[in-house]
Each structure stands twice: as structure tokens, then as C-alpha cells.
Tab-separated table of C-alpha atoms in Angstrom:
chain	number	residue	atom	x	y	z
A	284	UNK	CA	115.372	35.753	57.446
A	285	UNK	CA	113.566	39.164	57.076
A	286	UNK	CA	115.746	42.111	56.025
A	287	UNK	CA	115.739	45.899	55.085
A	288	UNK	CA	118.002	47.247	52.636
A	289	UNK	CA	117.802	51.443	52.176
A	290	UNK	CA	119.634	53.981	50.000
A	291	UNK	CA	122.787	54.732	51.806
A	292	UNK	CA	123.578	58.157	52.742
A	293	UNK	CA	123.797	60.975	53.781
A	294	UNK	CA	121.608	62.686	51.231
A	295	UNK	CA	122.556	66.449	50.615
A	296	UNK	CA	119.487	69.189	49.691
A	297	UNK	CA	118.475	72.574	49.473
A	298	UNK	CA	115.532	73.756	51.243
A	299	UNK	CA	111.754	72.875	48.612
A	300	UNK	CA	114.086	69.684	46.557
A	301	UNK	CA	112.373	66.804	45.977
A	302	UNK	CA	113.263	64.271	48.082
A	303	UNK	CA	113.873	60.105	47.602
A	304	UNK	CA	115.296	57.692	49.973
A	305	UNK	CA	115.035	54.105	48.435
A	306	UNK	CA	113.854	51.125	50.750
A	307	UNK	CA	113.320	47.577	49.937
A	308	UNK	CA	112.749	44.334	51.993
A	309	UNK	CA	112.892	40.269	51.989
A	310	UNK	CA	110.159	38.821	54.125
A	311	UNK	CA	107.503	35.771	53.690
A	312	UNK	CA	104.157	36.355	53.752
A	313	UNK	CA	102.765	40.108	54.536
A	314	UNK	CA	104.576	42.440	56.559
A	315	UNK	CA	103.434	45.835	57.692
A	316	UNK	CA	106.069	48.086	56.450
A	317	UNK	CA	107.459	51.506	58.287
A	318	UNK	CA	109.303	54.844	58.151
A	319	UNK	CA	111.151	56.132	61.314
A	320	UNK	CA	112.541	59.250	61.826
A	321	UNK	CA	115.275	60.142	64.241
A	322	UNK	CA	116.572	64.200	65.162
A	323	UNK	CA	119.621	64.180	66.495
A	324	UNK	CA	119.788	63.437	70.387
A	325	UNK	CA	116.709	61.459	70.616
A	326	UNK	CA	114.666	58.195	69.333
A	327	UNK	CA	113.135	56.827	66.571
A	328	UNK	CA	109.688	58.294	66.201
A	329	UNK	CA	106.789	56.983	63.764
A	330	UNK	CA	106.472	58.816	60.497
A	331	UNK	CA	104.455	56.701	58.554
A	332	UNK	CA	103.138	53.295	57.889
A	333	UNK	CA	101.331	50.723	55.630
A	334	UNK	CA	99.923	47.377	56.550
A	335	UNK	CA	99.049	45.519	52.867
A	336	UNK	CA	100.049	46.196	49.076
A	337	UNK	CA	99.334	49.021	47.776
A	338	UNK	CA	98.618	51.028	50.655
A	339	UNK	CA	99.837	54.699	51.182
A	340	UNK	CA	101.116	55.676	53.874
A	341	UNK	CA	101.515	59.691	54.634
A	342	UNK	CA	102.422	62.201	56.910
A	343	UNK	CA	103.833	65.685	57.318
A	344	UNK	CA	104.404	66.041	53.562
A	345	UNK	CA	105.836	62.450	53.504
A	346	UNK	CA	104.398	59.492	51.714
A	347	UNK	CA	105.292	55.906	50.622
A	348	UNK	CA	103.633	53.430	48.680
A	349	UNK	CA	103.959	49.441	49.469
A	350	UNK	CA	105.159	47.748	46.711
A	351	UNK	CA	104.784	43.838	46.722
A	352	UNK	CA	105.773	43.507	43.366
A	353	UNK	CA	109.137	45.089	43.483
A	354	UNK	CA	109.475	44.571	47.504
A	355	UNK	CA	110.034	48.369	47.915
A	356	UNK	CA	108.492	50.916	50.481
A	357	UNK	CA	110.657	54.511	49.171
A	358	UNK	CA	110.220	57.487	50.997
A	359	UNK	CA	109.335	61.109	49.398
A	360	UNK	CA	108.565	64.570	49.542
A	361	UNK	CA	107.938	67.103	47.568
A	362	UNK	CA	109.441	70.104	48.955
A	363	UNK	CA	112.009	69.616	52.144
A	364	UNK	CA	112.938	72.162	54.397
A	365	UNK	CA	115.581	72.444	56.947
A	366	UNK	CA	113.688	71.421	59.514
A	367	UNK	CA	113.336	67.794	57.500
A	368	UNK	CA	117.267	66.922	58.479
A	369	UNK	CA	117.175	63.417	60.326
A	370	UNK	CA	118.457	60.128	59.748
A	371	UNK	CA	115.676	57.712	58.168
A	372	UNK	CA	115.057	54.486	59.051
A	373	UNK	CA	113.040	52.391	56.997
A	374	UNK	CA	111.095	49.106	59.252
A	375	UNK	CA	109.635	46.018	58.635
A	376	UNK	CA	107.052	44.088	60.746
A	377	UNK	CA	107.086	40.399	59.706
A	378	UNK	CA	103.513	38.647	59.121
A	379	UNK	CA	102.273	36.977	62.801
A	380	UNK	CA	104.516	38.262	64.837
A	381	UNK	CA	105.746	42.397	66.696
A	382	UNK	CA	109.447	41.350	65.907
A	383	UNK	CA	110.758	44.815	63.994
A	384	UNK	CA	113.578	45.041	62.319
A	385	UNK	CA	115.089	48.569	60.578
A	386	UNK	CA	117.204	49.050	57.878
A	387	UNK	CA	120.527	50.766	58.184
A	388	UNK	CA	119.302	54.887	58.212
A	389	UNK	CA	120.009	57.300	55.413
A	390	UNK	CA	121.037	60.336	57.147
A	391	UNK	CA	119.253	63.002	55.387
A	392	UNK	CA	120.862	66.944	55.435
A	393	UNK	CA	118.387	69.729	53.927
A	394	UNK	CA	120.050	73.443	53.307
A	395	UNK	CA	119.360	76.913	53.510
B	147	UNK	CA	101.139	60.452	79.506
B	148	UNK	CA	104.752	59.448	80.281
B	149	UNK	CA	106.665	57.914	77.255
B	150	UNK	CA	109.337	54.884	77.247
B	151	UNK	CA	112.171	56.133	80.426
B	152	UNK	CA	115.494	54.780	79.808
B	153	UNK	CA	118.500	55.233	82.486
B	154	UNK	CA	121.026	56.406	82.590
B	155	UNK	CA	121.410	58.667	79.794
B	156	UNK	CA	124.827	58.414	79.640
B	157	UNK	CA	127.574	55.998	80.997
B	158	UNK	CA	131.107	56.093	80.840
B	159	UNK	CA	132.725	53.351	82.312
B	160	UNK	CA	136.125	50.623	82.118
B	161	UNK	CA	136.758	48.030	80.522
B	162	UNK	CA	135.679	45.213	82.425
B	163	UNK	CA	133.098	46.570	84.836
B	164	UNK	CA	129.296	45.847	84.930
B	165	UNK	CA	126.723	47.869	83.420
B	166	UNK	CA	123.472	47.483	84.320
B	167	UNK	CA	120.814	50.195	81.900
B	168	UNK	CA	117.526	50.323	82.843
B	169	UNK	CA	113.972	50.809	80.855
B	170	UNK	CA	110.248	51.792	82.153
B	171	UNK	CA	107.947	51.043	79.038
B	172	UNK	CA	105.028	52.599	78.478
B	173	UNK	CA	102.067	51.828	80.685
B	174	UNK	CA	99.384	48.982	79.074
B	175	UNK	CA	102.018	47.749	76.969
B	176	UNK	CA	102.725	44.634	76.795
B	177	UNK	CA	106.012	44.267	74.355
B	178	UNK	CA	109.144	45.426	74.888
B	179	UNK	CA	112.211	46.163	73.121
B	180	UNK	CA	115.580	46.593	73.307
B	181	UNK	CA	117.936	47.644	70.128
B	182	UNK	CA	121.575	48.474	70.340
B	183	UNK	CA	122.806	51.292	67.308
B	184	UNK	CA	126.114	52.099	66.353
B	185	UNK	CA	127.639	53.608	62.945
B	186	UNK	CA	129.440	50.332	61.607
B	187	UNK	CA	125.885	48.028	62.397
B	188	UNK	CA	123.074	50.442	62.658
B	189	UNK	CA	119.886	49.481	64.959
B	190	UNK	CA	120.226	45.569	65.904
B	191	UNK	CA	117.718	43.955	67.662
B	192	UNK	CA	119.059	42.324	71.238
B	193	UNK	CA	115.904	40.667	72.417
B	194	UNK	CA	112.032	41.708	72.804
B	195	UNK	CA	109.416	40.474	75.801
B	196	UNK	CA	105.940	40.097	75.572
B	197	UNK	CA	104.146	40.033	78.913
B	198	UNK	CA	108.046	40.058	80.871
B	199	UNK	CA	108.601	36.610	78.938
B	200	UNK	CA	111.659	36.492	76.524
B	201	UNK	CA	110.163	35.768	73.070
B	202	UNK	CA	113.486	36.159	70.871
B	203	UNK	CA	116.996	36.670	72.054
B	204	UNK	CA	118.616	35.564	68.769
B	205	UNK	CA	120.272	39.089	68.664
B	206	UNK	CA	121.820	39.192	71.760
B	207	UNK	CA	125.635	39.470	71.042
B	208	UNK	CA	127.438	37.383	73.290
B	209	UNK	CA	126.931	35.110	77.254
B	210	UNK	CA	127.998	38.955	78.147
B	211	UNK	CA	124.673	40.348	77.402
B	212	UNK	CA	121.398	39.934	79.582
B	213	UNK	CA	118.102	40.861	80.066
B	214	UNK	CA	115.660	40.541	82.573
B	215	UNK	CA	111.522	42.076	82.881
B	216	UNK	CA	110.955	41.006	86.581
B	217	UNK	CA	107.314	43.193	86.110
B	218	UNK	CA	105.325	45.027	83.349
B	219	UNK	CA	107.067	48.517	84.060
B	220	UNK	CA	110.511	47.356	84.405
B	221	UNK	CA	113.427	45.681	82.411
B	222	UNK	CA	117.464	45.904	82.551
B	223	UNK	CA	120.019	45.204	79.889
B	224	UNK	CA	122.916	44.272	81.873
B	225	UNK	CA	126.575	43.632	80.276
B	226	UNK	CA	129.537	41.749	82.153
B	227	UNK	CA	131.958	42.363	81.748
B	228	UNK	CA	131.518	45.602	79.240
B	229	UNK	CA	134.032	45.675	76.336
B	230	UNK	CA	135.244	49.231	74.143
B	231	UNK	CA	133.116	47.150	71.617
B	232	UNK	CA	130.072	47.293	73.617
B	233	UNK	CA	130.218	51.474	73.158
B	234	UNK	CA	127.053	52.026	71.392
B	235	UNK	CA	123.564	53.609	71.623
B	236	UNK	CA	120.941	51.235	73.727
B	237	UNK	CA	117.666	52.249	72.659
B	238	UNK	CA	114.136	50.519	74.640
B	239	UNK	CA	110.826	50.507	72.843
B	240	UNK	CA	107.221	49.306	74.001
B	241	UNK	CA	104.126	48.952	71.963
B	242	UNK	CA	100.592	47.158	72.934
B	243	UNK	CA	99.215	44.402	71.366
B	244	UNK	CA	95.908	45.158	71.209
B	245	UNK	CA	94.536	46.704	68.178
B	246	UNK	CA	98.167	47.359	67.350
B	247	UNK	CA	98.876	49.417	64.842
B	248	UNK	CA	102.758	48.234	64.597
B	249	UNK	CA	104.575	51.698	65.861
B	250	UNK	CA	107.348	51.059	68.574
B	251	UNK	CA	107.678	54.013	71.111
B	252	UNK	CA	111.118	54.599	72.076
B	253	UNK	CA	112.893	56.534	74.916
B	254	UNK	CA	115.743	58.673	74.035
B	255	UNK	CA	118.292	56.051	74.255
B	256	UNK	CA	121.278	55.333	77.097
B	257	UNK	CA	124.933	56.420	75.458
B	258	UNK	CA	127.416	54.071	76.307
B	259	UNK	CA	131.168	54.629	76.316
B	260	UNK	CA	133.064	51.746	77.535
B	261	UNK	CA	136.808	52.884	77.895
């Protein structure tokens, strides 16, 4: 079946590093691919998105490229700031159908 | 507008009693979701409705678990009876289907601490 496989964390930063968190995915056919963010206390909440190969998806300084030829859909940014600590949760659509399924989260702290 | 309303947001109860959590999706949509997350298994999905019909309830632990969408603004997770293992983070999400983009909007979760 589908599955999401992400970097493992947490990741430790200071405040304007550059920022990585791997993602990569089994599926058949053409998923639309997805980043979630979570702050502490509440749900996930859209942070970006692409629907077909080589589509970028950004937002709020984020971005991620789909990847059909190495299955991958990493997160980055250029410069995080404190405000950026979350856990991440990389999320796969499969082809023909709204069933989502999320990878693990990579809890993500950003430092002074 | 009023997002996804889960309830309670917290419950502490026994070993052995029923719980019964409770969702309000988002008005208009027509899929709904609910995911369990704890630390050891991260965000599983239990089961997801479209139009108050169960479409896939492959994820749905054990005979304990159920879930019911009598209308379009109401569903309940229900567990009996609850088990320590059951402690976990029940999260609902609804999104549309038309011109769906893909995005799930989730409430803020119902804490559960079975004891």
C-alpha cells in the first residue's frame, strides 16, 4: 500500500539556518503530495502542496519540489526563525481517491 | 466561518469505561476524517466518510473502536471498553470534494488519557 517515510527528528537550529526535512513516498499512479504543520496544542494545518511532477509547492518561506523520479517531496527554507518550531508532517493523497495518509513528523526546534 | 469542532478536549477516564468523542466538520463538506496520533505510531488513519457513508475502516484498531455519521455535521468515535493503550491524540478532519484541492481541515484534537 501507499506510504510516507520522513527524516526522523527532532531537528535542532539557530534562528536564519537553512533548513531540510527529507520526505519520500510509495504509491501507484499520481498522488498529490503535502506538507503539514502542527504548533504545539493544536492541528495539522496546510503548508504547502503539489498535485503532478515537478510542481513547486511554496509558502511562508517554505517550498518543495515533487520528485517522481526519486519519489521524494523534501521540505526547505532558507532562513528559519523561532517562530518556525513545529513538528512536520509530510502527506500523501493517493491517485482517485481523498484517502490521506502522513508520514511519521520530524519535530523541528529553531533557536535564539 | 467555524472550523472542524471536536469534543471534548480532554478526557480522562478508567480502564474499561466507554468513551464516546465527538466531531462537527466543516459545513459543505462532504469527507470526513478521523486519525488517532501518539509518539510510538504517529498519525494513523481510523476510518474516513464521504457523504456519512463509511468508505475505509481498514485502520480501525480493534471490534473496540466505532464510528458512526448519523448526518452531514455530526460523527462520534466511540471506544468500549477504553484500554491505557487507547491514550492517544484523536484528531477529526473534513475537506469538500468539489474542486478539491486535497487540504484536510482539522480541529484541535480530543486528548485522551485512559487510566
Amino acid at each position: 500500500g501507499d506510504s510516507v517515510t520522513q527524516m526522523e527528528g527532532p531537528v535542532t537550529l539557530s534562528e536564519e539556518a537553512f533548513l531540510t526535512i527529507n520526505c519520500t513516498y510509495t504509491a501507484t499512479g499520481y498522488p498529490s503530495l503535502f506538507w503539514y504543520v502542527q504548533y504545539p496544542g493544536e492541528g495539522l494545518q496546510l503548508l504547502l502542496k503539489a498535485t503532478k511532477a515537478d510542481d513547486k509547492g511554496s509558502n511562508k518561506g517554505f517550498e518543495a519540489t515533487y520528485r517522481k523520479e526519486t519519489t521524494s517531496f523534501h521540505l526547505e527554507k532558507g532562513s528559519v526563525q523561532v517562530s518556525d518550531s513545529a513538528v512536520y508532517f509530510c502527506a500523501l493523497r493517493g491517485s482517485g481517491g481523498f484517502k490521506t495518509i502522513f508520514g511519521a513528523g520530524t519535530r523541528l526546534f529553531v533557536k535564539a | 466561518d467555524a472550523g472542524v469542532i471536536q469534543s471534548p478536549r480532554h478526557e480522562v477516564t478508567e480502564m474499561g469505561q466507554e468513551v464516546t468523542l465527538r466531531c462537527k466538520p466543516i459545513s459543505g463538506h462532504d469527507y470526513l476524517f478521523w486519525y488517532r496520533q501518539t509518539m510510538m505510531r504517529g498519525l494513523e488513519l481510523l476510518i474516513y466518510f464521504n457523504n456519512n457513508v463509511p468508505i475505509d475502516d481498514s485502520g480501525m484498531p480493534e471490534d473496540r473502536f466505532s464510528a458512526k455519521m448519523p448526518n452531514a455535521s455530526f460523527s462520534t468515535l466511540k471506544i468500549q471498553p477504553s484500554e491505557p493503550r487507547d491514550s492517544a491524540v484523536y484528531f477529526c478532519a473534513s475537506t469538500p470534494a468539489g474542486a478539491n484541492t486535497g487540504e484536510l481541515f482539522f480541529g484541535e484534537g480530543s486528548r485522551l488519557t485512559v487510566l
